[in-house]
Short mmCIF file of C-alpha atoms in Angstrom, two decimals:
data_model
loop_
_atom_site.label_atom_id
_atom_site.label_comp_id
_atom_site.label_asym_id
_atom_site.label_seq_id
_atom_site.Cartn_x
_atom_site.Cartn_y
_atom_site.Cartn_z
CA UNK S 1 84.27 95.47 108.95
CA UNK S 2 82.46 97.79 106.77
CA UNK S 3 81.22 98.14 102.78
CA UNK S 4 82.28 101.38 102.30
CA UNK S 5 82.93 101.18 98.13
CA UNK S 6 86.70 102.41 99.27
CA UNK S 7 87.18 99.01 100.96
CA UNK S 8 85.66 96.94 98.43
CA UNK S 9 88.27 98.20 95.65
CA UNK S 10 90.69 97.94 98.50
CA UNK S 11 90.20 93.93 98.57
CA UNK S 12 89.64 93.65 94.67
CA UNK S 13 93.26 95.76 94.33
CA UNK S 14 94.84 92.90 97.36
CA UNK S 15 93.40 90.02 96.04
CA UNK S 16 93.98 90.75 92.15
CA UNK S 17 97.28 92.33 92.27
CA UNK S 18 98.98 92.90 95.28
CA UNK S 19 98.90 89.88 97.10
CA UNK S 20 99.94 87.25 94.23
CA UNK S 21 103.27 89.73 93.52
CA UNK S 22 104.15 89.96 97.05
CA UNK S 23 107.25 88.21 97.09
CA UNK S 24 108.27 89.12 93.31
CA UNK S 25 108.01 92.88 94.69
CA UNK S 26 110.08 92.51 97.52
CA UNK S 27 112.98 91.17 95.64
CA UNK S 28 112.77 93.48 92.76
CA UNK S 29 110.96 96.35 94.54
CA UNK S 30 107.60 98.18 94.04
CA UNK S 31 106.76 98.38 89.93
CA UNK S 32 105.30 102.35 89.31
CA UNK S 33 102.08 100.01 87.61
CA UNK S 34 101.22 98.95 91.27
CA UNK S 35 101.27 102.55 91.80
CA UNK S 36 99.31 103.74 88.67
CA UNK S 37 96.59 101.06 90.06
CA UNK S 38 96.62 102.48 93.61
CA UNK S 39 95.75 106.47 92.22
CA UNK S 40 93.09 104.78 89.83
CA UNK S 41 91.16 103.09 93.22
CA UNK S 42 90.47 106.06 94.78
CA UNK S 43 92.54 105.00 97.99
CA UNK S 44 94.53 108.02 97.81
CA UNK S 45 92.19 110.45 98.47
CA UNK S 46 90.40 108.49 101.49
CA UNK S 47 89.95 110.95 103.99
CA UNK S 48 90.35 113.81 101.54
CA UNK S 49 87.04 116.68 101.63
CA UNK S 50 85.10 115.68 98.84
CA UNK S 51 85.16 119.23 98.02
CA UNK S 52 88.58 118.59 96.36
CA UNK S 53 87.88 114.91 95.09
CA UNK S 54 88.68 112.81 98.04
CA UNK S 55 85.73 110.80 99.48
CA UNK S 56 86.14 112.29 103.37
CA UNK S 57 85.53 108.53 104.50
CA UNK S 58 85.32 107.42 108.33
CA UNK S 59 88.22 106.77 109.71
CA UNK S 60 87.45 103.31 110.39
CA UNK S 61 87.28 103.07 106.56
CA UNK S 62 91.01 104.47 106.44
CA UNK S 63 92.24 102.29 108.64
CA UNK S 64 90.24 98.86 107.01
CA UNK S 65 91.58 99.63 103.86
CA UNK S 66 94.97 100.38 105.06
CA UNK S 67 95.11 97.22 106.79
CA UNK S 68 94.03 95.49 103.50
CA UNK S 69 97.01 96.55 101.24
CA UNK S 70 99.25 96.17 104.50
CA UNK S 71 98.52 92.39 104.62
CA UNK S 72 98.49 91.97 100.78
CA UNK S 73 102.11 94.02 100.42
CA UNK S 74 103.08 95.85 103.08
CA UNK S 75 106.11 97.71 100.89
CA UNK S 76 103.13 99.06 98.53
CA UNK S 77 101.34 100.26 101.62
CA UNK S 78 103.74 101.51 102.86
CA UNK S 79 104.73 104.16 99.72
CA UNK S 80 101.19 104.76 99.25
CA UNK S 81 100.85 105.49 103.27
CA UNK S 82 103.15 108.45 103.14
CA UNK S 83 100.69 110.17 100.99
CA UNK S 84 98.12 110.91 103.26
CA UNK S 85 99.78 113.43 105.21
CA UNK S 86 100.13 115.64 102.60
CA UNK S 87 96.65 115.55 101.94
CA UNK S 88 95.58 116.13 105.26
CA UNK S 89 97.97 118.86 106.11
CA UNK S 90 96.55 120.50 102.86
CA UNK S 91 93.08 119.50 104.06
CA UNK S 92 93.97 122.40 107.52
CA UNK S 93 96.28 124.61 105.55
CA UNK S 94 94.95 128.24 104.62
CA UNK S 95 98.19 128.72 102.35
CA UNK S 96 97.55 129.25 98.66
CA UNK S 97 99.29 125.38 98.29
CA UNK S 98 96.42 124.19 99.21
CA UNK S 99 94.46 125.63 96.39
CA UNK S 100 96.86 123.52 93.12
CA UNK S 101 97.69 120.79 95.44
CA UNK S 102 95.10 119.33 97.60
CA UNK S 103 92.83 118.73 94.22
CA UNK S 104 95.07 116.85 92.18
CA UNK S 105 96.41 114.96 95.57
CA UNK S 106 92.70 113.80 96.18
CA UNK S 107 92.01 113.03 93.09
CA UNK S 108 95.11 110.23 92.77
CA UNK S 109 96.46 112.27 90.15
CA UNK S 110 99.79 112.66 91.71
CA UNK S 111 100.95 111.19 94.84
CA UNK S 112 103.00 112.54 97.25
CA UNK S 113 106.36 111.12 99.63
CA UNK S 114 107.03 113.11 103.36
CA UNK S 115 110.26 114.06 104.86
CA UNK S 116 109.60 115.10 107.87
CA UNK S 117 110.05 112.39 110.60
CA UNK S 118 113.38 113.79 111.49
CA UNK S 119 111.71 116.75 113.27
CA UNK S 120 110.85 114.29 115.91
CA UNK S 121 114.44 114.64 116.80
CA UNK S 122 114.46 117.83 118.32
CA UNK S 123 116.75 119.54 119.90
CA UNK S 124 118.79 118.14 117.13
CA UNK S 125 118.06 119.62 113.96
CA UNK S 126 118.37 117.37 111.08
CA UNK S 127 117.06 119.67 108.31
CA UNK S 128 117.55 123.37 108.78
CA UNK S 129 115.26 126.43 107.27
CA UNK S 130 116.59 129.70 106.78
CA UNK S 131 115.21 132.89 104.79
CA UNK S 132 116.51 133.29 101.66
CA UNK S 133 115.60 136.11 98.56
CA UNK S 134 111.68 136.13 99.74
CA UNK S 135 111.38 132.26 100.14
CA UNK S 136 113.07 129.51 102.20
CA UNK S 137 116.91 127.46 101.92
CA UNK S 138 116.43 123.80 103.71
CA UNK S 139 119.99 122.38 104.94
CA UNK S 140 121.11 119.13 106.25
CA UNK S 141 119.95 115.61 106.27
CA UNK S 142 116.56 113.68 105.52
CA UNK S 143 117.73 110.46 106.97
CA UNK S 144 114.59 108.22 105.53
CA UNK S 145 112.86 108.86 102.31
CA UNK S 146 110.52 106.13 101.03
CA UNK S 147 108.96 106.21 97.76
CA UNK S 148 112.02 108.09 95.76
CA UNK S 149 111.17 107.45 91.76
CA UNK S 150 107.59 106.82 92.21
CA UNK S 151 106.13 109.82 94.34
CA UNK S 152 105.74 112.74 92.42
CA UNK S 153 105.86 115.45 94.83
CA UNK S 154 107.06 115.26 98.80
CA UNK S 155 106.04 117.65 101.62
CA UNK S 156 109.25 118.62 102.92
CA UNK S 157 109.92 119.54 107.18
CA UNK S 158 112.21 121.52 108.77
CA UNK S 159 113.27 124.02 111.66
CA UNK S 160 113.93 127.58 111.31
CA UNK S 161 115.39 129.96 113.02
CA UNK S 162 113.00 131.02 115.11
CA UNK S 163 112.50 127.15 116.68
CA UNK S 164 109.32 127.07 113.85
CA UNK S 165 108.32 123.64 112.33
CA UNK S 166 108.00 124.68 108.49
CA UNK S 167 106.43 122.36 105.79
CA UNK S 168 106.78 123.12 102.34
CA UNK S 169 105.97 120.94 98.95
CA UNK S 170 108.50 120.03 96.25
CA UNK S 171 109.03 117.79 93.25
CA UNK S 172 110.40 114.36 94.14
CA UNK S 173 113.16 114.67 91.94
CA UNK S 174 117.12 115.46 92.25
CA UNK S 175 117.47 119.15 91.44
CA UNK S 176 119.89 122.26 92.59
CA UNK S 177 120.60 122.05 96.34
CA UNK S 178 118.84 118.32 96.94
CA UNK S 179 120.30 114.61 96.26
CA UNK S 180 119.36 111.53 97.40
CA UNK S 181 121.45 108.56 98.42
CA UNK S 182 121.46 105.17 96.61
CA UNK S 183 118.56 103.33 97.49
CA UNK S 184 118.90 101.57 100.78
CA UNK S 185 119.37 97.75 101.46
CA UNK S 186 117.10 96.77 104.30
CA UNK S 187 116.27 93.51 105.88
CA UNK S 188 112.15 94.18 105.52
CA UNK S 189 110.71 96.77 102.31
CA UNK S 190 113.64 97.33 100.37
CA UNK S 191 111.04 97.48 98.10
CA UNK S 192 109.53 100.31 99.13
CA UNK S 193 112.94 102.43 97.35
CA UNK S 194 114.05 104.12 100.57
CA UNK S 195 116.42 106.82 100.54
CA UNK S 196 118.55 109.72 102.59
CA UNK S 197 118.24 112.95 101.06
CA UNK S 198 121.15 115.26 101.33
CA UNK S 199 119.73 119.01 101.28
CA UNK S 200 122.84 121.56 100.35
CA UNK S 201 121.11 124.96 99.78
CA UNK S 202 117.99 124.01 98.37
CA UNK S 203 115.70 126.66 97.68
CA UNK S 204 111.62 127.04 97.89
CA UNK S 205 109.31 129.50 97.15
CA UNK S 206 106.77 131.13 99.98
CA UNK S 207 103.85 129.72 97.67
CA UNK S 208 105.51 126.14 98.33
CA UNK S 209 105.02 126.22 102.26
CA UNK S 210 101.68 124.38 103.34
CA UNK S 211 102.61 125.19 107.48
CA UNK S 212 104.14 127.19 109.35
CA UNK S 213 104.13 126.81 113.37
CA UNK S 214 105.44 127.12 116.42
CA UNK S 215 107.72 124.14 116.94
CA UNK S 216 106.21 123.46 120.47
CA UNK S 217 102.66 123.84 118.58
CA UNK S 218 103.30 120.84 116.03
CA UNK S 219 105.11 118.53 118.39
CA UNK S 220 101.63 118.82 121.07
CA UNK S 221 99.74 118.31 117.71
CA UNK S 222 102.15 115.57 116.26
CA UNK S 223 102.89 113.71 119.84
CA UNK S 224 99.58 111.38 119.62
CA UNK S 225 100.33 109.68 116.40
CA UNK S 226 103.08 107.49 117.29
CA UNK S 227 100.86 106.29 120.46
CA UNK S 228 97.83 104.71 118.51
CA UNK S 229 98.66 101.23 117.05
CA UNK S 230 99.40 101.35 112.95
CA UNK S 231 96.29 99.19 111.16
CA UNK S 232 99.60 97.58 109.24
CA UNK S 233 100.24 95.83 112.69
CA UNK S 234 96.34 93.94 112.30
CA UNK S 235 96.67 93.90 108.91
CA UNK S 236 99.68 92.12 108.95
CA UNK S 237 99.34 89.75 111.73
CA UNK S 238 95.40 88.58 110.23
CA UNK S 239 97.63 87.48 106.80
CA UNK S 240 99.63 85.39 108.90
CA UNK S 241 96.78 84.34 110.89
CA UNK S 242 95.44 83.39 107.11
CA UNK S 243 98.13 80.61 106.81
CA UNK S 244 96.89 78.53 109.42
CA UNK S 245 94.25 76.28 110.08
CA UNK S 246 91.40 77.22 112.29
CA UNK S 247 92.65 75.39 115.39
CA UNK S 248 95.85 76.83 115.07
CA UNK S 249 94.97 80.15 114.57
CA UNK S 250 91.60 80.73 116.79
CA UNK S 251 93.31 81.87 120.25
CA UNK S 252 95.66 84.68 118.68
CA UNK S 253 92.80 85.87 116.45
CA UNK S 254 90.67 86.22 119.28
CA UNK S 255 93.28 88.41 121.06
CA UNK S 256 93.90 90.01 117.85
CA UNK S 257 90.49 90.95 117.60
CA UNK S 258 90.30 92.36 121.07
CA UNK S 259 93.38 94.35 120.77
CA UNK S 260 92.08 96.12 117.76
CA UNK S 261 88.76 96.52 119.31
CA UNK S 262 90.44 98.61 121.81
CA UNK S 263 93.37 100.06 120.20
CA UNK S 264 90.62 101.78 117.42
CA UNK S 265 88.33 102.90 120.33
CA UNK S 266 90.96 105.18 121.39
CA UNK S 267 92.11 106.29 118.14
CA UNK S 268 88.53 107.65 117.56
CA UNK S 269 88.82 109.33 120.83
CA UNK S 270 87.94 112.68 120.95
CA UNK S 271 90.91 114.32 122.25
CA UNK S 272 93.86 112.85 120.63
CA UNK S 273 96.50 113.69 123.70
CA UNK S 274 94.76 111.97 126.29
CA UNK S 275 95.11 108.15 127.26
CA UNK S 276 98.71 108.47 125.73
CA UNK S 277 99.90 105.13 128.06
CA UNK S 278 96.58 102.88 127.31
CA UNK S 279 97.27 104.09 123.69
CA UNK S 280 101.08 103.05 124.31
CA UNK S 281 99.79 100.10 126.10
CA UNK S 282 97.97 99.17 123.35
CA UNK S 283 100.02 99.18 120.67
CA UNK S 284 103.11 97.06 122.28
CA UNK S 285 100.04 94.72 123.29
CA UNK S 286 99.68 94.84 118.78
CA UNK S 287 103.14 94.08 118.63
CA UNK S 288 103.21 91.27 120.30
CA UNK S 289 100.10 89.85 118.93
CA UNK S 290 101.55 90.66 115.79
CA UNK S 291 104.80 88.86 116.83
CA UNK S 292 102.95 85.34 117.55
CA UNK S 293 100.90 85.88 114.34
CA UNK S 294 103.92 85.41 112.29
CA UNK S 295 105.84 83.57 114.11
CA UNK S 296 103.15 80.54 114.13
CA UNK S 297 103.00 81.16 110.72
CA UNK S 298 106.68 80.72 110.28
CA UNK S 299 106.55 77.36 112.79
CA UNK S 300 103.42 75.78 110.57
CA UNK S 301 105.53 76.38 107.12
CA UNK S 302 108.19 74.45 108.55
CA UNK S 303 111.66 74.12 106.46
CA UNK S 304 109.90 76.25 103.55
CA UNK S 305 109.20 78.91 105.34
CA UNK S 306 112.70 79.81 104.71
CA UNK S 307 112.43 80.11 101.17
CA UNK S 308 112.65 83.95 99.57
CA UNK S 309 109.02 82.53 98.17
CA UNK S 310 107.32 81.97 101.44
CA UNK S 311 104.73 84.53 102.24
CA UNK S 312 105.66 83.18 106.01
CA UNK S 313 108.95 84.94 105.90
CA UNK S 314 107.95 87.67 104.24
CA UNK S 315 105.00 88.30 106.34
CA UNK S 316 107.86 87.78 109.71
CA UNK S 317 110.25 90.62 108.21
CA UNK S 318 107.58 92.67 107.50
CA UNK S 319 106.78 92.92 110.97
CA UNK S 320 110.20 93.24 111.99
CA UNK S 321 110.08 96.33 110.22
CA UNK S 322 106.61 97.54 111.95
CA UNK S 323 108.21 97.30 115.25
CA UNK S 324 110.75 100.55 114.53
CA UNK S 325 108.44 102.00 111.64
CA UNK S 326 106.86 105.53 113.65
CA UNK S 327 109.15 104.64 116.76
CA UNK S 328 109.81 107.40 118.92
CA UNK S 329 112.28 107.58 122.02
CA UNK S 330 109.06 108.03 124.18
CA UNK S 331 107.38 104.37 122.36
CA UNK S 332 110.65 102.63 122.36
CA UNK S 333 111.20 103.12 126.28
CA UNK S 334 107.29 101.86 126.68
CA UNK S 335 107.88 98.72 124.55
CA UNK S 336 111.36 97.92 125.63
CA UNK S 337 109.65 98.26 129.81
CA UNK S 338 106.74 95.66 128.18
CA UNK S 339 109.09 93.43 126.91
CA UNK S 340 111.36 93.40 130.38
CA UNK S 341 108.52 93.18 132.70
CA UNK S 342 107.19 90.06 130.84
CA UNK S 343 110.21 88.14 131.18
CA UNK S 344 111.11 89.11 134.85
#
């Protein structure tokens, strides 16, 4: 734990307001004021260079504070999560994008949504990029899009022609050539106003695009994320862990705490594509501390724990969700072995 100033607004911002709305926002979904109070913290430009406004913290500070909102209301994390990719792909970019975004991205005065899990796909190519009158046309399908109403910008992914993985920034907003679906009913963060995007012709500018790479080159780069355990998972499982008494809940904190002790070791590892299976390892072993987390929690609350008010259930569907959120095929096939080779 540290006292970075980042993390100490980070608890004031769970304990004041996210946390005592939990349930009320995941029946009627996250309010834009839960927003406006997440670009006034700070949060939003954690690991931004300070050059631009962020504060360029540790990453142990990204991840604490990240795990904070995660166990106060995961469905606000989780909006607020798909910001920081932006940042940090404007943080490497040499494009001019960088120079009117990256500022006012740091800063928390606009936040920004990401469409660009579908490239993980490949071969198949969701979202298609072609040249068009000196900019670029994106075609196809964004199947998930979280954040639609509240982000004000998105960084937007797709393939082009010559198998390149192109990035490019544009409102969050229905316009010529993109729509997006009705939000989507889900069993964990409806809240968090999830959407498909339907892309028909829509057309960018060259001064939009913030990368533009070799497919090959941003899959070896992107490959490592999905490895390293998600802070949600500890943050997550320690709110369950909250709701019981200390006998109850010493033995699964204790692995909890060992778990993250590793799983952060490696995600401050120097080279970020080496250890892949410990990282793998690592994060099913999350999963399924996560898994006892809130199911004790569920088991202590008893017949209320069914109740729409329970932060037991909540907390349980919640981590439904974190099991698929980031899956690839390559992290599916490790946690579906784990779970087989503990019940043979």
């Amino acid at each position: 734990m540290t006292s970075h100033f980042l993390v100490t607004r980070a608890r004031h911002l769970a304990d004041d307001l996210l946390a005592p709305h939990a349930e009320q926002v995941d029946q009627e979904g996250v309010p834009a004021s839960h927003i406006e109070a997440i670009k006034r913290s700070g949060l939003l430009g954690v690991s931004a260079p300070v050059a631009y406004g962020g504060s360029a913290a540790p990453g142990a500070v990204a991840r604490e504070t990240a795990e904070i909102l995660a166990g106060a209301c995961c469905s606000t994390w989780f909006v607020q999560t798909q910001h920081h990719t932006p940042v940090m792909t404007l943080a490497k970019s040499e494009l001019p994008v960088r120079e009117s975004l990256l500022g006012p991205l740091a800063r928390g005065e606009l936040m920004s949504g990401v469409a660009y899990a579908h490239l993980r796909a490949y071969p198949r190519i969701p979202v298609r990029v072609t040249r068009e009158r000196g900019g670029w046309r994106f075609d196809g399908t964004v199947p998930w899009y979280t954040g639609w109403g509240l982000n004000d910008v998105m960084l937007l992914a797709g393939v082009t022609d010559a198998d390149e993985a192109l990035f490019a920034f544009t409102e969050a907003r229905e316009q010529k050539g993109l729509r997006p679906s009705a939000p989507m009913r889900l069993a964990a963060l409806t809240a968090s106003r999830t959407v498909s995007l339907e892309l028909d012709g829509l057309w960018l500018p060259e001064e939009a695009v913030a990368l533009r790479t070799p497919y090959a080159d941003w899959a070896k780069t992107d490959r490592p994320k999905p490895t390293n355990a998600s802070p949600a998972v500890f943050g997550i499982a320690a709110a369950a862990l909250a709701l019981l008494d200390d006998k109850q809940a010493g033995p699964i904190r204790t692995r909890l705490d060992d778990v993250r002790k590793q799983a952060y070791a490696l995600a401050d590892h120097p080279v970020p594509h080496e250890h892949l299976e410990e990282r793998l390892a690592l994060r099913t072993q999350a999963y399924e501390v996560l898994m006892t987390a809130t199911t004790a929690a569920v088991v202590a609350g008893g017949g209320r724990s069914l109740s729409l008010t329970s932060k037991a259930q909540l907390l349980a569907r919640e981590a439904l969700f974190l099991l698929v959120q980031g899956q690839t095929a390559e992290s599916r096939r490790a946690h579906l072995k784990a779970l087989a080779d503990s019940a043979a």
